[in-house]
Tab-separated table of C-alpha atoms in Angstrom:
chain	number	residue	atom	x	y	z
A	191	MET	CA	115.658	112.554	74.952
A	192	SER	CA	114.284	115.050	77.472
A	193	TYR	CA	111.422	114.193	79.802
A	194	ARG	CA	109.154	116.703	78.056
A	195	ARG	CA	109.768	115.163	74.662
A	196	LYS	CA	108.566	111.788	75.923
A	197	LEU	CA	105.000	112.967	76.495
A	198	LEU	CA	102.492	111.620	74.029
A	199	LEU	CA	98.995	112.997	73.783
A	200	GLN	CA	95.952	111.438	72.191
A	201	GLY	CA	93.607	113.516	70.087
A	202	ASN	CA	93.576	116.059	67.326
A	203	ALA	CA	93.648	119.410	69.150
A	204	PRO	CA	96.049	122.177	68.052
A	205	ARG	CA	99.626	122.021	69.296
A	206	ARG	CA	101.726	124.846	70.619
A	207	ASP	CA	105.088	123.220	70.055
A	208	GLN	CA	105.369	120.221	67.779
A	209	SER	CA	108.924	119.508	68.914
A	210	GLU	CA	107.715	118.809	72.451
A	211	VAL	CA	104.377	117.072	72.098
A	212	SER	CA	103.348	114.333	69.732
A	213	LEU	CA	99.653	113.877	69.069
A	214	GLU	CA	98.120	110.675	67.862
A	215	LYS	CA	94.552	109.553	67.350
A	216	LYS	CA	93.550	106.244	68.888
A	217	SER	CA	90.489	104.085	68.859
A	218	PRO	CA	88.692	104.176	72.206
A	219	LYS	CA	88.913	100.389	72.327
A	220	MET	CA	91.305	98.723	74.707
A	221	ALA	CA	94.778	99.069	73.941
A	222	GLY	CA	97.387	99.491	71.484
A	223	LYS	CA	100.271	97.317	72.505
A	224	GLY	CA	103.729	98.498	73.338
A	225	SER	CA	106.622	98.162	70.992
A	226	GLY	CA	109.700	96.061	71.045
A	227	GLY	CA	110.211	92.451	72.069
A	228	ALA	CA	108.839	91.281	75.406
A	229	ASP	CA	107.545	94.740	76.248
A	230	SER	CA	104.949	94.450	73.476
A	231	MET	CA	103.475	91.488	75.347
A	232	SER	CA	103.503	93.043	78.800
A	233	CYS	CA	102.367	96.619	77.982
A	234	SER	CA	99.216	98.248	76.661
A	235	VAL	CA	97.842	101.754	76.123
A	236	LEU	CA	94.855	102.704	78.280
A	237	ASN	CA	91.691	103.865	76.541
A	238	TRP	CA	89.835	107.068	77.439
A	239	GLU	CA	87.462	105.395	79.896
A	240	GLN	CA	90.416	103.959	81.798
A	241	VAL	CA	92.371	107.230	81.726
A	242	SER	CA	89.290	109.035	83.036
A	243	ARG	CA	88.975	106.518	85.873
A	244	LEU	CA	92.690	106.910	86.630
A	245	HIS	CA	92.192	110.681	86.856
A	246	GLU	CA	89.401	110.110	89.398
A	247	VAL	CA	91.660	107.890	91.522
A	248	LEU	CA	94.536	110.384	91.457
A	249	THR	CA	92.368	113.402	92.314
A	250	GLU	CA	90.101	111.794	94.930
A	251	VAL	CA	90.631	113.239	98.418
A	252	VAL	CA	91.825	110.539	100.829
A	253	PRO	CA	91.884	111.220	104.592
A	254	ILE	CA	95.065	110.284	106.458
A	255	HIS	CA	93.997	109.943	110.071
A	256	GLY	CA	96.287	111.142	112.826
A	257	ARG	CA	96.674	109.458	116.191
A	258	GLY	CA	95.678	111.285	119.344
A	259	ASN	CA	95.081	114.984	118.801
A	260	PHE	CA	96.800	115.178	115.436
A	261	PRO	CA	94.482	116.491	112.704
A	262	THR	CA	93.355	114.474	109.706
A	263	LEU	CA	95.308	115.218	106.534
A	264	GLN	CA	93.301	115.611	103.335
A	265	ILE	CA	95.479	114.477	100.443
A	266	THR	CA	95.183	113.336	96.846
A	267	LEU	CA	97.516	110.811	95.230
A	268	LYS	CA	98.422	113.421	92.613
A	269	ASP	CA	99.549	115.913	95.254
A	270	ILE	CA	101.477	113.471	97.433
A	271	VAL	CA	103.316	112.031	94.408
A	272	GLN	CA	104.273	115.444	93.074
A	273	THR	CA	105.384	116.669	96.500
A	274	VAL	CA	107.490	113.594	97.295
A	275	ARG	CA	108.987	113.433	93.818
A	276	SER	CA	109.966	117.098	93.881
A	277	ARG	CA	111.595	116.814	97.311
A	278	LEU	CA	113.446	113.640	96.380
A	279	SER	CA	114.844	115.453	93.351
A	280	GLU	CA	115.974	118.323	95.559
A	281	ALA	CA	117.695	115.795	97.830
A	282	GLY	CA	119.562	114.276	94.878
A	283	ILE	CA	117.496	111.096	94.442
A	284	VAL	CA	116.261	110.585	90.882
A	285	VAL	CA	112.800	109.055	90.466
A	286	HIS	CA	112.863	107.110	87.188
A	287	ASP	CA	109.077	106.703	87.080
A	288	VAL	CA	106.012	106.469	89.330
A	289	ARG	CA	103.409	103.713	89.041
A	290	LEU	CA	99.982	102.890	90.426
A	291	ASN	CA	99.961	99.280	91.588
A	292	GLY	CA	97.707	96.575	92.996
A	293	SER	CA	93.936	96.697	93.377
A	294	ALA	CA	93.769	100.388	92.448
A	295	ALA	CA	95.426	99.637	89.086
A	296	GLY	CA	93.018	96.738	88.567
A	297	HIS	CA	90.084	99.037	89.329
A	298	VAL	CA	91.298	101.524	86.695
A	299	LEU	CA	91.507	98.802	84.051
A	300	VAL	CA	88.256	96.972	84.919
A	301	LYS	CA	85.869	98.932	87.115
A	302	ASP	CA	83.704	96.156	88.580
A	303	ASN	CA	86.292	93.406	88.766
A	304	GLY	CA	85.274	91.942	92.132
A	305	LEU	CA	88.510	92.943	93.882
A	306	GLY	CA	87.400	96.418	94.947
A	307	CYS	CA	89.903	99.207	95.503
A	308	LYS	CA	91.597	98.748	98.873
A	309	ASP	CA	95.064	100.113	99.521
A	310	LEU	CA	96.271	102.839	97.166
A	311	ASP	CA	99.719	101.538	96.199
A	312	LEU	CA	102.288	103.805	94.558
A	313	ILE	CA	105.705	102.619	93.345
A	314	PHE	CA	108.617	105.041	92.976
A	315	GLN	CA	111.468	103.582	90.893
A	316	VAL	CA	114.652	104.869	92.559
A	317	SER	CA	118.236	103.843	93.306
A	318	LEU	CA	118.926	102.743	96.881
A	319	PRO	CA	122.621	101.786	96.937
A	320	SER	CA	123.173	102.293	100.681
A	321	GLU	CA	121.512	102.817	104.043
A	322	ALA	CA	121.855	106.584	103.603
A	323	GLU	CA	119.395	106.581	100.691
A	324	PHE	CA	116.864	104.511	102.655
A	325	GLN	CA	117.040	107.008	105.512
A	326	LEU	CA	116.843	110.000	103.173
A	327	VAL	CA	113.721	108.640	101.437
A	328	ARG	CA	112.011	108.127	104.787
A	329	ASP	CA	112.841	111.636	105.998
A	330	VAL	CA	111.671	113.194	102.712
A	331	VAL	CA	108.295	111.447	102.918
A	332	LEU	CA	107.783	112.422	106.554
A	333	ARG	CA	108.683	116.059	105.934
A	334	SER	CA	106.393	116.113	102.893
A	335	LEU	CA	103.454	115.473	105.225
A	336	LEU	CA	103.957	118.946	106.677
A	337	ASN	CA	102.575	120.362	103.401
A	338	PHE	CA	99.211	118.752	104.101
A	339	LEU	CA	98.655	119.926	107.666
A	340	PRO	CA	95.583	122.200	107.957
A	341	GLU	CA	96.060	125.941	107.980
A	342	GLY	CA	96.778	127.373	111.401
A	343	VAL	CA	98.777	124.371	112.629
A	344	SER	CA	102.270	125.379	113.750
A	345	LYS	CA	104.850	123.273	111.920
A	346	LEU	CA	107.995	124.612	113.551
A	347	LYS	CA	108.323	122.063	116.341
A	348	ILE	CA	106.941	119.027	114.513
A	349	SER	CA	109.826	116.599	113.921
A	350	PRO	CA	109.934	113.616	111.515
A	351	VAL	CA	109.738	111.294	114.526
A	352	THR	CA	106.518	113.003	115.647
A	353	LEU	CA	105.030	112.729	112.151
A	354	LYS	CA	105.964	109.047	112.034
A	355	GLU	CA	104.160	108.331	115.300
A	356	ALA	CA	101.127	110.352	114.210
A	357	TYR	CA	100.493	109.261	110.617
A	358	ILE	CA	102.485	106.157	109.659
A	359	GLN	CA	100.704	102.801	109.722
A	360	LYS	CA	103.831	100.783	108.987
A	361	LEU	CA	107.426	101.131	107.845
A	362	VAL	CA	109.159	98.300	105.998
A	363	LYS	CA	112.710	98.033	104.704
A	364	VAL	CA	114.002	95.056	102.708
A	365	CYS	CA	117.674	94.902	101.796
A	366	THR	CA	118.945	91.571	100.400
A	367	GLU	CA	120.850	90.416	97.335
A	368	THR	CA	117.655	90.193	95.263
A	369	ASP	CA	115.423	92.802	96.927
A	370	ARG	CA	116.105	96.440	97.826
A	371	TRP	CA	112.987	98.423	98.631
A	372	SER	CA	111.148	100.246	101.383
A	373	LEU	CA	107.464	100.819	102.128
A	374	ILE	CA	105.827	103.705	103.980
A	375	SER	CA	102.109	103.258	104.653
A	376	LEU	CA	100.000	106.296	105.579
A	377	SER	CA	97.190	105.468	107.992
A	378	ASN	CA	93.499	105.419	107.067
A	379	LYS	CA	90.955	104.139	109.604
A	380	HIS	CA	88.803	102.618	106.875
A	381	GLY	CA	91.571	100.398	105.533
A	382	LYS	CA	92.255	102.545	102.458
A	383	ASN	CA	95.886	103.180	103.311
A	384	VAL	CA	98.123	105.147	100.968
A	385	GLU	CA	101.242	103.019	100.493
A	386	LEU	CA	104.412	104.582	99.067
A	387	LYS	CA	106.867	101.939	97.902
A	388	PHE	CA	110.403	102.905	96.886
A	389	VAL	CA	111.937	100.165	94.747
A	390	ASP	CA	115.500	99.695	93.598
A	391	CYS	CA	115.071	96.013	92.754
A	392	ILE	CA	112.536	93.382	93.699
A	393	ARG	CA	112.481	89.726	92.727
A	394	ARG	CA	108.729	89.295	92.411
A	395	GLN	CA	106.116	92.047	92.167
A	396	PHE	CA	102.887	90.039	91.972
A	397	GLU	CA	101.195	86.921	93.284
A	398	PHE	CA	98.519	86.259	90.656
A	399	SER	CA	97.940	87.606	87.161
A	400	VAL	CA	94.965	89.708	88.314
A	401	ASP	CA	97.126	91.700	90.755
A	402	SER	CA	100.103	92.054	88.411
A	403	PHE	CA	99.123	95.387	86.840
A	404	GLN	CA	101.084	98.626	87.127
A	405	ILE	CA	100.083	101.908	85.485
A	406	ILE	CA	102.871	104.364	84.660
A	407	LEU	CA	101.761	107.811	85.832
A	408	ASP	CA	104.492	110.052	84.424
A	409	SER	CA	102.663	111.273	81.320
A	410	LEU	CA	99.531	112.145	83.299
A	411	LEU	CA	101.504	113.902	86.027
A	412	PHE	CA	103.321	115.895	83.339
A	413	TYR	CA	99.968	116.830	81.812
A	414	TYR	CA	98.745	118.143	85.178
A	415	ASN	CA	101.840	120.338	85.470
A	416	TYR	CA	102.051	121.771	81.980
A	417	SER	CA	98.711	121.589	80.194
A	418	GLU	CA	95.863	124.069	80.679
A	419	THR	CA	93.551	122.147	78.341
A	420	PRO	CA	90.979	119.961	80.121
A	421	MET	CA	91.253	116.282	79.255
A	422	SER	CA	88.673	114.799	76.913
A	423	GLU	CA	88.184	111.644	74.877
A	424	HIS	CA	89.960	113.291	71.950
A	425	PHE	CA	92.730	115.030	73.895
A	426	HIS	CA	94.425	113.284	76.776
A	427	PRO	CA	97.836	111.841	77.649
A	428	THR	CA	98.881	108.428	76.425
A	429	VAL	CA	99.064	106.297	79.564
A	430	ILE	CA	100.809	102.931	79.549
A	431	GLY	CA	99.785	99.948	81.649
A	432	GLU	CA	102.093	97.003	82.265
A	433	SER	CA	101.498	93.496	83.581
A	434	MET	CA	104.315	91.959	85.620
A	435	TYR	CA	102.745	88.610	84.702
A	436	GLY	CA	104.386	89.124	81.299
A	437	ASP	CA	101.304	88.928	79.074
A	438	PHE	CA	99.031	91.944	79.429
A	439	GLU	CA	96.251	90.597	77.217
A	440	ALA	CA	96.066	87.288	79.108
A	441	ALA	CA	96.154	88.975	82.527
A	442	PHE	CA	93.476	91.464	81.424
A	443	ASP	CA	91.269	88.559	80.310
A	444	HIS	CA	91.788	86.862	83.694
A	445	LEU	CA	90.715	90.056	85.487
A	446	GLN	CA	87.611	90.471	83.327
A	447	ASN	CA	86.554	86.847	83.727
A	448	LYS	CA	87.634	86.342	87.358
A	449	LEU	CA	90.232	83.654	86.687
A	450	ILE	CA	93.090	82.645	89.002
A	451	ALA	CA	96.442	82.073	87.301
A	452	THR	CA	100.083	82.618	88.195
A	453	LYS	CA	103.635	81.773	87.195
A	454	ASN	CA	106.399	80.162	89.265
A	455	PRO	CA	104.153	79.527	92.289
A	456	GLU	CA	107.128	78.362	94.352
A	457	GLU	CA	108.242	82.022	94.500
A	458	ILE	CA	105.011	83.266	96.099
A	459	ARG	CA	105.547	84.193	99.733
A	460	GLY	CA	103.325	83.091	102.617
A	461	GLY	CA	100.741	85.814	102.125
A	462	GLY	CA	99.841	84.238	98.794
A	463	LEU	CA	97.670	81.681	100.583
A	464	LEU	CA	95.599	84.455	102.153
A	465	LYS	CA	95.310	86.305	98.828
A	466	TYR	CA	94.262	83.084	97.056
A	467	SER	CA	91.472	82.481	99.589
A	468	ASN	CA	90.420	86.122	99.164
A	469	LEU	CA	90.056	85.566	95.415
A	470	LEU	CA	87.970	82.444	96.006
A	471	VAL	CA	85.554	84.239	98.353
A	472	ARG	CA	85.089	86.884	95.627
A	473	ASP	CA	84.008	84.207	93.138
A	474	PHE	CA	87.266	83.959	91.217
A	475	ARG	CA	87.950	80.445	89.957
A	476	PRO	CA	91.131	78.600	88.984
A	477	MET	CA	91.935	78.744	85.285
A	478	ASP	CA	93.604	75.322	85.385
A	479	LYS	CA	91.707	73.033	87.734
A	480	ASP	CA	94.156	70.180	87.183
A	481	LYS	CA	97.094	72.154	88.586
A	482	ILE	CA	95.320	73.992	91.372
A	483	LYS	CA	96.035	71.380	94.072
A	484	THR	CA	99.757	71.676	93.373
A	485	LEU	CA	99.462	75.454	93.655
A	486	GLU	CA	97.581	75.138	96.956
A	487	ARG	CA	100.260	72.842	98.390
A	488	TYR	CA	102.992	75.309	97.425
A	489	MET	CA	101.123	78.173	99.087
A	490	CYS	CA	100.347	76.246	102.273
A	491	SER	CA	103.959	75.116	102.605
A	492	ARG	CA	105.259	78.654	102.107
A	493	PHE	CA	102.744	80.052	104.610
A	494	PHE	CA	104.094	77.772	107.340
A	495	ILE	CA	107.692	78.626	106.425
A	496	ASP	CA	107.051	82.371	106.711
A	497	PHE	CA	104.780	82.104	109.777
A	498	PRO	CA	106.234	79.176	111.712
A	499	ASP	CA	104.336	79.342	115.009
A	500	ILE	CA	100.729	79.781	115.994
A	501	LEU	CA	101.127	83.316	117.338
A	502	ASP	CA	102.695	84.485	114.067
A	503	GLN	CA	99.776	82.939	112.224
A	504	GLN	CA	97.229	84.584	114.511
A	505	ARG	CA	98.778	88.037	114.077
A	506	LYS	CA	98.971	87.648	110.298
A	507	LEU	CA	95.358	86.495	109.970
A	508	GLU	CA	93.973	89.221	112.224
A	509	THR	CA	95.931	91.909	110.382
A	510	TYR	CA	94.799	90.573	107.004
A	511	LEU	CA	91.148	90.570	108.057
A	512	GLN	CA	91.443	94.115	109.365
A	513	ASN	CA	93.125	95.435	106.219
A	514	HIS	CA	91.111	93.612	103.565
A	515	PHE	CA	87.631	93.240	105.079
A	516	SER	CA	87.207	96.515	106.947
A	517	LYS	CA	83.834	97.240	105.313
A	518	GLU	CA	82.917	93.653	104.443
A	519	GLU	CA	82.069	92.126	107.793
A	520	ARG	CA	79.696	89.581	106.299
A	521	SER	CA	82.418	88.169	104.043
A	522	LYS	CA	84.864	87.443	106.865
A	523	TYR	CA	83.241	84.188	107.955
A	524	ASP	CA	83.026	82.809	104.395
A	525	TYR	CA	86.646	83.805	103.821
A	526	LEU	CA	87.844	81.983	106.928
A	527	MET	CA	85.889	78.866	106.021
A	528	ILE	CA	87.460	78.811	102.557
A	529	LEU	CA	90.904	79.328	104.076
A	530	ARG	CA	90.261	76.505	106.549
A	531	ARG	CA	89.248	74.141	103.736
A	532	VAL	CA	92.376	74.908	101.710
A	533	VAL	CA	94.652	74.419	104.741
A	534	LYS	CA	92.889	71.191	105.683
A	535	GLU	CA	93.057	69.690	102.193
A	536	SER	CA	96.464	70.922	101.006
A	537	THR	CA	98.793	71.000	104.030
A	538	VAL	CA	101.189	68.071	103.711
A	539	CYS	CA	104.324	69.068	105.650
A	540	LEU	CA	103.035	69.468	109.206
A	541	MET	CA	102.638	67.047	112.070
A	542	GLY	CA	99.078	66.245	112.996
A	543	HIS	CA	98.808	68.325	116.164
A	544	GLU	CA	100.357	71.368	114.460
A	545	ARG	CA	97.904	71.143	111.589
A	546	ARG	CA	95.043	70.896	114.087
A	547	GLN	CA	96.381	73.970	115.923
A	548	THR	CA	96.129	76.070	112.766
A	549	LEU	CA	92.693	74.706	111.861
A	550	ASN	CA	91.472	75.444	115.400
A	551	LEU	CA	92.876	78.979	115.182
A	552	ILE	CA	90.936	79.635	111.970
A	553	SER	CA	87.776	78.148	113.520
A	554	LEU	CA	88.108	80.361	116.615
A	555	LEU	CA	88.537	83.459	114.456
A	556	ALA	CA	85.445	82.460	112.470
A	557	LEU	CA	83.409	82.035	115.659
A	558	LYS	CA	84.661	85.411	116.869
A	559	VAL	CA	83.406	86.959	113.627
A	560	LEU	CA	79.988	85.386	114.162
A	561	ALA	CA	79.922	86.569	117.757
A	562	GLU	CA	80.714	90.130	116.721
A	563	GLN	CA	77.848	90.015	114.234
A	564	ASN	CA	75.540	88.071	116.586
A	565	VAL	CA	74.811	85.699	113.708
A	566	ILE	CA	73.819	82.037	114.093
A	567	PRO	CA	75.853	79.925	111.651
A	568	ASN	CA	74.255	77.474	109.257
A	569	ALA	CA	73.023	74.483	111.258
A	570	THR	CA	74.897	72.066	109.018
A	571	ASN	CA	78.147	73.481	110.395
A	572	VAL	CA	77.161	73.357	114.077
A	573	THR	CA	77.173	70.460	116.543
A	574	CYS	CA	75.065	70.870	119.704
A	575	TYR	CA	76.175	69.000	122.823
A	576	TYR	CA	73.500	70.264	125.203
A	577	GLN	CA	69.873	71.335	125.306
A	578	PRO	CA	69.721	75.175	125.215
A	579	ALA	CA	68.113	76.744	128.275
A	580	PRO	CA	64.578	78.150	127.810
A	581	TYR	CA	65.679	81.770	128.175
A	582	VAL	CA	67.735	81.671	124.930
A	583	SER	CA	64.482	82.221	123.035
A	584	ASP	CA	64.176	85.621	124.718
A	585	ALA	CA	64.656	88.395	122.112
A	586	ASN	CA	67.059	90.217	124.424
A	587	PHE	CA	69.304	87.225	124.916
A	588	SER	CA	72.558	87.288	122.921
A	589	ASN	CA	73.425	83.931	121.427
A	590	TYR	CA	77.139	84.596	121.751
A	591	TYR	CA	79.317	86.009	124.463
A	592	LEU	CA	82.397	87.771	123.162
A	593	ALA	CA	85.207	88.005	125.675
A	594	SER	CA	88.344	90.012	125.123
A	595	ALA	CA	90.602	88.012	122.848
A	596	PRO	CA	93.107	86.048	124.934
A	597	VAL	CA	96.405	84.697	123.748
A	598	LEU	CA	95.312	81.422	122.259
A	599	TYR	CA	98.324	79.377	123.245
A	600	SER	CA	100.724	79.855	126.109
A	601	GLN	CA	103.737	78.705	124.149
A	602	SER	CA	104.657	78.423	120.500
A	603	TYR	CA	105.796	75.322	118.686
A	604	PRO	CA	107.909	74.973	115.572
A	605	THR	CA	105.466	73.859	112.904
A	606	TRP	CA	107.541	73.373	109.776
A	607	LEU	CA	109.020	69.995	108.903
A	608	PRO	CA	111.006	69.257	105.741
A	609	CYS	CA	109.124	67.320	103.106
A	610	ASN	CA	110.516	63.874	102.416
């Protein structure tokens, strides 16, 4: 069946060619389910309100900030997807579908879900059989950025290497027996990075049910290209959402009601601990309180496997705070205190001094946050060992002195021990 024949539209407007477009009328309520076996559990059709919100996300202008004297690029997700997809096709790489992932997908499904809309994650389903395809994908994305340079900028001497240094926040390539994918993150100073992920295969695509959603964009992108009729409640593309959790209805209920649930927690990588603490600070609560301590122990153990020394942990925590709390300064301290509590209560496979190292690191980061905000912490969490000098009552006196962040420890120690 051709790509054009796959497009489904909702509504009852006239059709130009019935062989190409199927129209169907749907209730505006959430979701008809998919068809066929397991897919019927994991998939659902978006209603008009959700499709409208998806359209807003895809057409919103997002600045990609250049380093140095490079100009800011003004892009939309719709334009970058269509440009990259077209150029990949020209280069001989077939894109099977494109999906919106992560917090942006959650925002489309439930507007005020407590998670916000941070990184804009896009997944391109492609085949990456060898190193040549990885390299080709990277070059295609970098050259696609030339399309978004402002008018008047000479593009002749701008190489892919130059574009990488100017606009790429991070490049990741994973090539193992179970995972073959790459990530190209376009830089945004406000933490709203545009992340293009090219996936051949990946063992696990979510951490918790509330971040397991993916929205397939193909029908909407096709509509943009071929339809001149404005979208409305009665005439718009059928857009499918899928939950990698396996049960769309259950995951959707968790997102609406701020519940924390997952499957196979032993598979969650070290960053799961940081994501779990992030959910807690946003008032999410465990769905199964009896099993949550086991989940916390799994996540703590995996964190120390993936980040085995104190400097690795420091870099990971600082990067996470920068990326996920860029406009939420007042939440940083509460987040770190929750993280500290979880590590303190659920870490079972470290020696005492190593556990104290990590707890001290989190405490120092929390104090740094307070110093940056010039905020006095709650007195119940503070121990005074001296009588403050009289001048501290002066309105011009800062209660904290913030020095440039030193390296916390001069040498690293292996922190992971096998559990007996």
